[in-house]
CSV table of C-alpha atoms in Angstrom, one decimal:
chain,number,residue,atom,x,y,z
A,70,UNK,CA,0.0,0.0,0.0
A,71,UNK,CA,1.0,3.7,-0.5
A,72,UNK,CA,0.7,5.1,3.0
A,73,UNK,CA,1.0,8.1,4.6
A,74,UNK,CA,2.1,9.3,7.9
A,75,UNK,CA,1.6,13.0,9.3
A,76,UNK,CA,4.0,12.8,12.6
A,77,UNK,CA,7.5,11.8,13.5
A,78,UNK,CA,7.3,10.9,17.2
A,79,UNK,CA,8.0,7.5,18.5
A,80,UNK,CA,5.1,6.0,17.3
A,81,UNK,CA,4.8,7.5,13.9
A,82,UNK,CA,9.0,6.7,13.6
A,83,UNK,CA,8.1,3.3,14.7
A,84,UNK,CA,5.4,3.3,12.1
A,85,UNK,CA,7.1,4.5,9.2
A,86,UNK,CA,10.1,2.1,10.2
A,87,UNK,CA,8.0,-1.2,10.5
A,88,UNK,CA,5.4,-0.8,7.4
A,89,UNK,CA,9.0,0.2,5.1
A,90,UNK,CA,10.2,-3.5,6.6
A,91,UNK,CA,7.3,-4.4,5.2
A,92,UNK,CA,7.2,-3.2,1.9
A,93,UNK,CA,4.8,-0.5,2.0
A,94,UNK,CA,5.8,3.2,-0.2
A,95,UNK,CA,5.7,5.1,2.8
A,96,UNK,CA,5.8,9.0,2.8
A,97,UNK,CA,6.3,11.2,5.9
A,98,UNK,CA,6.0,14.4,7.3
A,99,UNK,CA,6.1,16.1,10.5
A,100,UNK,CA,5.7,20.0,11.4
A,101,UNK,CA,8.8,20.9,9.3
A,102,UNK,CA,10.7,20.9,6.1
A,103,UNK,CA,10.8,17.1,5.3
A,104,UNK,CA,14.9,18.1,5.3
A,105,UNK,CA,14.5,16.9,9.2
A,106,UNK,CA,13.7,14.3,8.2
A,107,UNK,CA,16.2,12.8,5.9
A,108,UNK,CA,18.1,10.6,8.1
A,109,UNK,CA,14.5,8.7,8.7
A,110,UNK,CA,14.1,8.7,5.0
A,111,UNK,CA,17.4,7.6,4.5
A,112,UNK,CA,17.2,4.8,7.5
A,113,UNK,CA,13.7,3.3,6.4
A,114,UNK,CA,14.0,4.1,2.7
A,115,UNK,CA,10.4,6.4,3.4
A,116,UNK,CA,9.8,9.5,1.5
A,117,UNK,CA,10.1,12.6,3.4
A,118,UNK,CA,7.6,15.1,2.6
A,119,UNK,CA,5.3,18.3,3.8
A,120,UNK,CA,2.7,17.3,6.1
A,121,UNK,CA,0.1,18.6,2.6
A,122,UNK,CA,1.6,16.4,0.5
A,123,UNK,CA,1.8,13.1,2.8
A,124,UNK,CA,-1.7,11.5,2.3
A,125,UNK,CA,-1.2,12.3,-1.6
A,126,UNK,CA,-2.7,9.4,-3.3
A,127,UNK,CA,-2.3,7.3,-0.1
A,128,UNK,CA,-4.5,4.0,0.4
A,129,UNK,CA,-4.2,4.8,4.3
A,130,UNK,CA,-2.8,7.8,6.2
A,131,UNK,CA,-1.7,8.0,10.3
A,132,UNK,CA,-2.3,10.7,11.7
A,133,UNK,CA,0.6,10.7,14.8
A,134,UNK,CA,0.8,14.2,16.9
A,135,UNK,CA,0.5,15.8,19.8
A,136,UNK,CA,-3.2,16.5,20.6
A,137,UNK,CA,-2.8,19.9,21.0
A,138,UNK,CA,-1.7,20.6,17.5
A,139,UNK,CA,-4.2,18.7,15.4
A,140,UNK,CA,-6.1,22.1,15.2
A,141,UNK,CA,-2.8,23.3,13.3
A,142,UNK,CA,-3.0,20.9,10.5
A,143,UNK,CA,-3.6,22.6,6.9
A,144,UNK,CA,-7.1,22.7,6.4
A,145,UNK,CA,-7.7,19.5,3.8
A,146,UNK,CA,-4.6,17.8,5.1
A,147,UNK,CA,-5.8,14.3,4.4
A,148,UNK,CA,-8.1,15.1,1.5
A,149,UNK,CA,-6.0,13.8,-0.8
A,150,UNK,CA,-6.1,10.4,0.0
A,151,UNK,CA,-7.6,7.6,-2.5
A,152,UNK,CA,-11.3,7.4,-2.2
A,153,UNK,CA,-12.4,6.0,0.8
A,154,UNK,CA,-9.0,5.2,2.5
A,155,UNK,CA,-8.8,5.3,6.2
A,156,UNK,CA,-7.0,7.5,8.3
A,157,UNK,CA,-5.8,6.0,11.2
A,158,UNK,CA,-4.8,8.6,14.4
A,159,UNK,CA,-2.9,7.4,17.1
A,160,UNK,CA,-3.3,10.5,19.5
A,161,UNK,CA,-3.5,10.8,23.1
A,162,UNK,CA,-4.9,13.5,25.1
A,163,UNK,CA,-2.3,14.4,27.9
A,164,UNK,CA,-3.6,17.8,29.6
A,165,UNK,CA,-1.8,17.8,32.3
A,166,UNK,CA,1.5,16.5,31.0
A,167,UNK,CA,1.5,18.4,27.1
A,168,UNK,CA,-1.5,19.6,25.2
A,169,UNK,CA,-3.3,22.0,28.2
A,170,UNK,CA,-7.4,22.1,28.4
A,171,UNK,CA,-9.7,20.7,25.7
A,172,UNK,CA,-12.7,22.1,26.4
A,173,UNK,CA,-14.7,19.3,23.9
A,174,UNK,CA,-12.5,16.8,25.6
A,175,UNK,CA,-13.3,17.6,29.2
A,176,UNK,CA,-16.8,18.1,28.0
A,177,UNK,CA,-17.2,14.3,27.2
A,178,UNK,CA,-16.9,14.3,23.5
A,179,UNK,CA,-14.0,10.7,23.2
A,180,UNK,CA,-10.6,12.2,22.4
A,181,UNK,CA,-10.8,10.2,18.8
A,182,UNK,CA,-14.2,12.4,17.8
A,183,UNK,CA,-12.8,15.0,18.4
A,184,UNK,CA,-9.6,14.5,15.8
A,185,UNK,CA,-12.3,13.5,13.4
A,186,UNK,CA,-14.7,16.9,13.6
A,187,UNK,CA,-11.2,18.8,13.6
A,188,UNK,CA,-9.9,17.3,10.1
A,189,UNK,CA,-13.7,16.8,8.5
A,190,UNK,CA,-13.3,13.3,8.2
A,191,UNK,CA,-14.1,9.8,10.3
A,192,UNK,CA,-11.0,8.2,11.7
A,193,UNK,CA,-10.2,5.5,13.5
A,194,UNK,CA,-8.6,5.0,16.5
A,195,UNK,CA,-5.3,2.2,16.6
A,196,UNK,CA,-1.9,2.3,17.9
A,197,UNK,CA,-2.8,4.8,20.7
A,198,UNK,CA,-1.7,2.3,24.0
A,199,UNK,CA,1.1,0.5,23.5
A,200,UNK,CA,4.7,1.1,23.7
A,201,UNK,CA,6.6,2.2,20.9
A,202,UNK,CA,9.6,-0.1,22.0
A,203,UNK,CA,7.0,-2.9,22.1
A,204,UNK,CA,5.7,-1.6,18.9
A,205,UNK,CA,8.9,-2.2,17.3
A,206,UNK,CA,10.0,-5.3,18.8
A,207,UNK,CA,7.0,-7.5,19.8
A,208,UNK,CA,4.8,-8.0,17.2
A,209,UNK,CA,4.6,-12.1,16.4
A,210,UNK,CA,3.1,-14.5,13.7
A,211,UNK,CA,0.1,-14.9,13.6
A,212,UNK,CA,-1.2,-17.9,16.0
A,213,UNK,CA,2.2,-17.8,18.3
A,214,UNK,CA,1.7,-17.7,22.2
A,215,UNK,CA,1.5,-14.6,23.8
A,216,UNK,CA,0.9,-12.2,20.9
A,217,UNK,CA,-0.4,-9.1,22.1
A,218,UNK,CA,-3.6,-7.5,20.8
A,219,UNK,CA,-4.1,-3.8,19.5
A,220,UNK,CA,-7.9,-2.4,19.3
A,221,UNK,CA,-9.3,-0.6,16.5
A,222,UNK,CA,-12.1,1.4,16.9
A,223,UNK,CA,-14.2,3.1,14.4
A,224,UNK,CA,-17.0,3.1,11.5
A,225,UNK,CA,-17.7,-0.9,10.0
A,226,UNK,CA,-16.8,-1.1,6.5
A,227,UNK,CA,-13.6,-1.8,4.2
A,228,UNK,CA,-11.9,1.0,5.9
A,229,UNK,CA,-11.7,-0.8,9.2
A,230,UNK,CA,-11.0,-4.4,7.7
A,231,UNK,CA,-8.1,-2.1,5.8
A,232,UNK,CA,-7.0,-1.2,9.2
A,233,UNK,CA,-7.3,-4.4,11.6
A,234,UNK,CA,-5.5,-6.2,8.6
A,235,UNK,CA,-2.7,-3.9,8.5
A,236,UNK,CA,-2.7,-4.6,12.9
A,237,UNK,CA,-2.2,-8.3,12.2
A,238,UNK,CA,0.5,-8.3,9.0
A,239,UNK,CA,2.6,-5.7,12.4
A,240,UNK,CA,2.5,-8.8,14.4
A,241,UNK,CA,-0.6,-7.7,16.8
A,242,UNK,CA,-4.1,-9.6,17.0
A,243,UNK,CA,-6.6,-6.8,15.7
A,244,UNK,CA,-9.7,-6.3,18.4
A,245,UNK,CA,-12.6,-4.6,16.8
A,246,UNK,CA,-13.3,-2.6,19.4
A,247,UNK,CA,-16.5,-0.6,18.3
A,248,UNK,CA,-17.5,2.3,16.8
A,249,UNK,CA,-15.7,5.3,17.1
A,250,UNK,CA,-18.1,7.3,19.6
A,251,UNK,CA,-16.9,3.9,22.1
A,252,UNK,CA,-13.2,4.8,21.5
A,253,UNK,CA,-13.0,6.4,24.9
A,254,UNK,CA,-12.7,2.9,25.8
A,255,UNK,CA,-8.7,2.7,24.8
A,256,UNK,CA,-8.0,5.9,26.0
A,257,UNK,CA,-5.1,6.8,28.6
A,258,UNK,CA,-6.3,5.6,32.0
A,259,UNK,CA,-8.3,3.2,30.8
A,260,UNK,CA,-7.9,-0.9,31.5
A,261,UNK,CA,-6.6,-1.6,28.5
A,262,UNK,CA,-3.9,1.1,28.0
A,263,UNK,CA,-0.4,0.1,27.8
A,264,UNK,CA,-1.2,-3.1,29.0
A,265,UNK,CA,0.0,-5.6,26.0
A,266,UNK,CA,-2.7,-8.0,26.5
A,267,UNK,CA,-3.9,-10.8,24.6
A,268,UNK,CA,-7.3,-10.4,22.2
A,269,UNK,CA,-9.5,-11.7,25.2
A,270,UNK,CA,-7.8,-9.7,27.5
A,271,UNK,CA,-8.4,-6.9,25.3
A,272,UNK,CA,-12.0,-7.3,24.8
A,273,UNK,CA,-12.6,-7.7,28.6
A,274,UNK,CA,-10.5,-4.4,29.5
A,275,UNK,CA,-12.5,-2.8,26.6
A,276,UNK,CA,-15.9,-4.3,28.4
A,277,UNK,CA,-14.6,-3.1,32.4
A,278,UNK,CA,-13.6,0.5,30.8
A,279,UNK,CA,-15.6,3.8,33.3
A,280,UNK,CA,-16.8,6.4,31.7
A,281,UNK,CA,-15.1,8.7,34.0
A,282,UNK,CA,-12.1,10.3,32.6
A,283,UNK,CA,-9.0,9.9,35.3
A,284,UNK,CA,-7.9,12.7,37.1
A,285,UNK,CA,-4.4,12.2,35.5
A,286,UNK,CA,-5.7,12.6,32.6
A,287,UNK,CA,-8.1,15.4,33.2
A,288,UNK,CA,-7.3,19.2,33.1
C-alpha cells in the first residue's frame, strides 16, 4: 500500500520504520521541512515530505501528533487520500503533561471524535496504547503464544477491515473494538492502556472501561 504518515514521534517513527520492513511506499512528514527528516528517510528508505503532501494518493494515512496541535493541521490535510482510505490517528490527550485544556474533551466528547470533527473526516482509533519499544519489537506470527492484541475502533466497512489487517500483517491480533463514539474505551487511564494483552484480555479491558475520565488525565 501507498501510506502516509503525518507525525515523527516514537510512534509515527516506529510506524514509518515497521510498514517500510514491510514493503509498504511510505511518505512522511512532520511540522517541518521534510529536510529533518532525511536521516529517517534515508534509515527506512520512506519518503520525506510536507505534512500537505503526505496523504497524496495514499491507500491509508496516520495521523501521529500531539493532541494539541491537530487544530494546526492545513485545512484539507488528508483530503487527498484515494477514495475511501482510512485515516488512522494514534493521539492521546495528555492535559496535564502536554496539550493544556480541551474544552470538547473535558466536555465528554471521546478524544478520537474530536480529531475526526477537527480534520472533517471519520477516523479511527489504533496504535494509541502500546509502547513504541513494544511496537517495534513484539509484534509475532500470527497464532504464536503470547501475541499481544491492539484495538481498533471506528465506522464498520472496508476502511476498518483495511486497518485491523494492517494490525495483524505488524504482528498484533486486531480487536474490533467498536465504533468510534466507544473509542473512549482505549483511552489513557483506561484498562486496557499500555497493558499488552492478549485479544480476550483486550476485549474484557475494553468491556470493564468507566466512563469517568482519570484525574491524571483530566485538566
Amino acid at each position: 500500500m501507498r501510506i502516509g504518515i503525518i507525525g515523527a514521534g516514537l510512534i509515527a517513527g516506529t510506524l514509518t520504520r515497521r510498514l517500510t520492513a514491510l514493503g509498504h511506499e511510505v511518505r512522511v512528514a512532520n511540522s517541518r521541512d521534510p529536510e529533518t527528516l532525511a536521516d529517517l528517510a534515508a534509515e527506512t528508505g520512506a519518503t520525506a515530505v510536507w505534512a500537505k503532501e503526505a496523504a497524496q494518493d495514499a491507500d491509508l494515512v496516520v495521523l501521529s501528533i500531539p493532541q494539541k496541535n491537530t487544530p494546526d493541521l492545513p485545512e484539507g490535510v488528508v483530503a487527498s487520500r484515494k477514495p475511501g482510505a482510512p485515516v488512522v490517528e494514534t493521539n492521546n490527550y495528555y492535559p496535564q503533561q502536554r496539550d493544556g485544556r480541551i474544552d470538547a474533551i473535558e466536555d465528554g466528547t471521546p478524544e478520537s471524535v474530536w480529531v475526526s470533527q477537527q480534520l472533517g473526516t471519520p477516523v479511527y482509533k489504533a496504535f494509541n496504547g502500546i509502547y513504541w519499544e513494544h511496537l517495534l519489537n513484539r509484534g509475532r506470527p500470527r497464532g504464536e503464544a503470547g501475541r499481544i492484541a491492539l484495538p481498533v475502533a471506528g465506522a464498520d466497512g472496508p476502511g476498518k477491515e483495511t486497518v485491523l489487517a494492517l494490525v495483524d500483517d505488524l504482528g498484533f491480533d486486531p480487536v474490533d473494538a467498536g465504533p468510534l463514539e466507544e473509542s473512549w474505551r482505549q483511552q489513557p487511564g483506561t484498562p486496557v492502556y499500555g497493558t499488552d494483552l492478549d485479544a480476550d484480555g483486550v476485549r474484557a479491558a475494553l468491556a470493564a472501561a468507566p466512563p469517568e475520565r482519570p484525574a491524571e488525565f483530566s485538566a
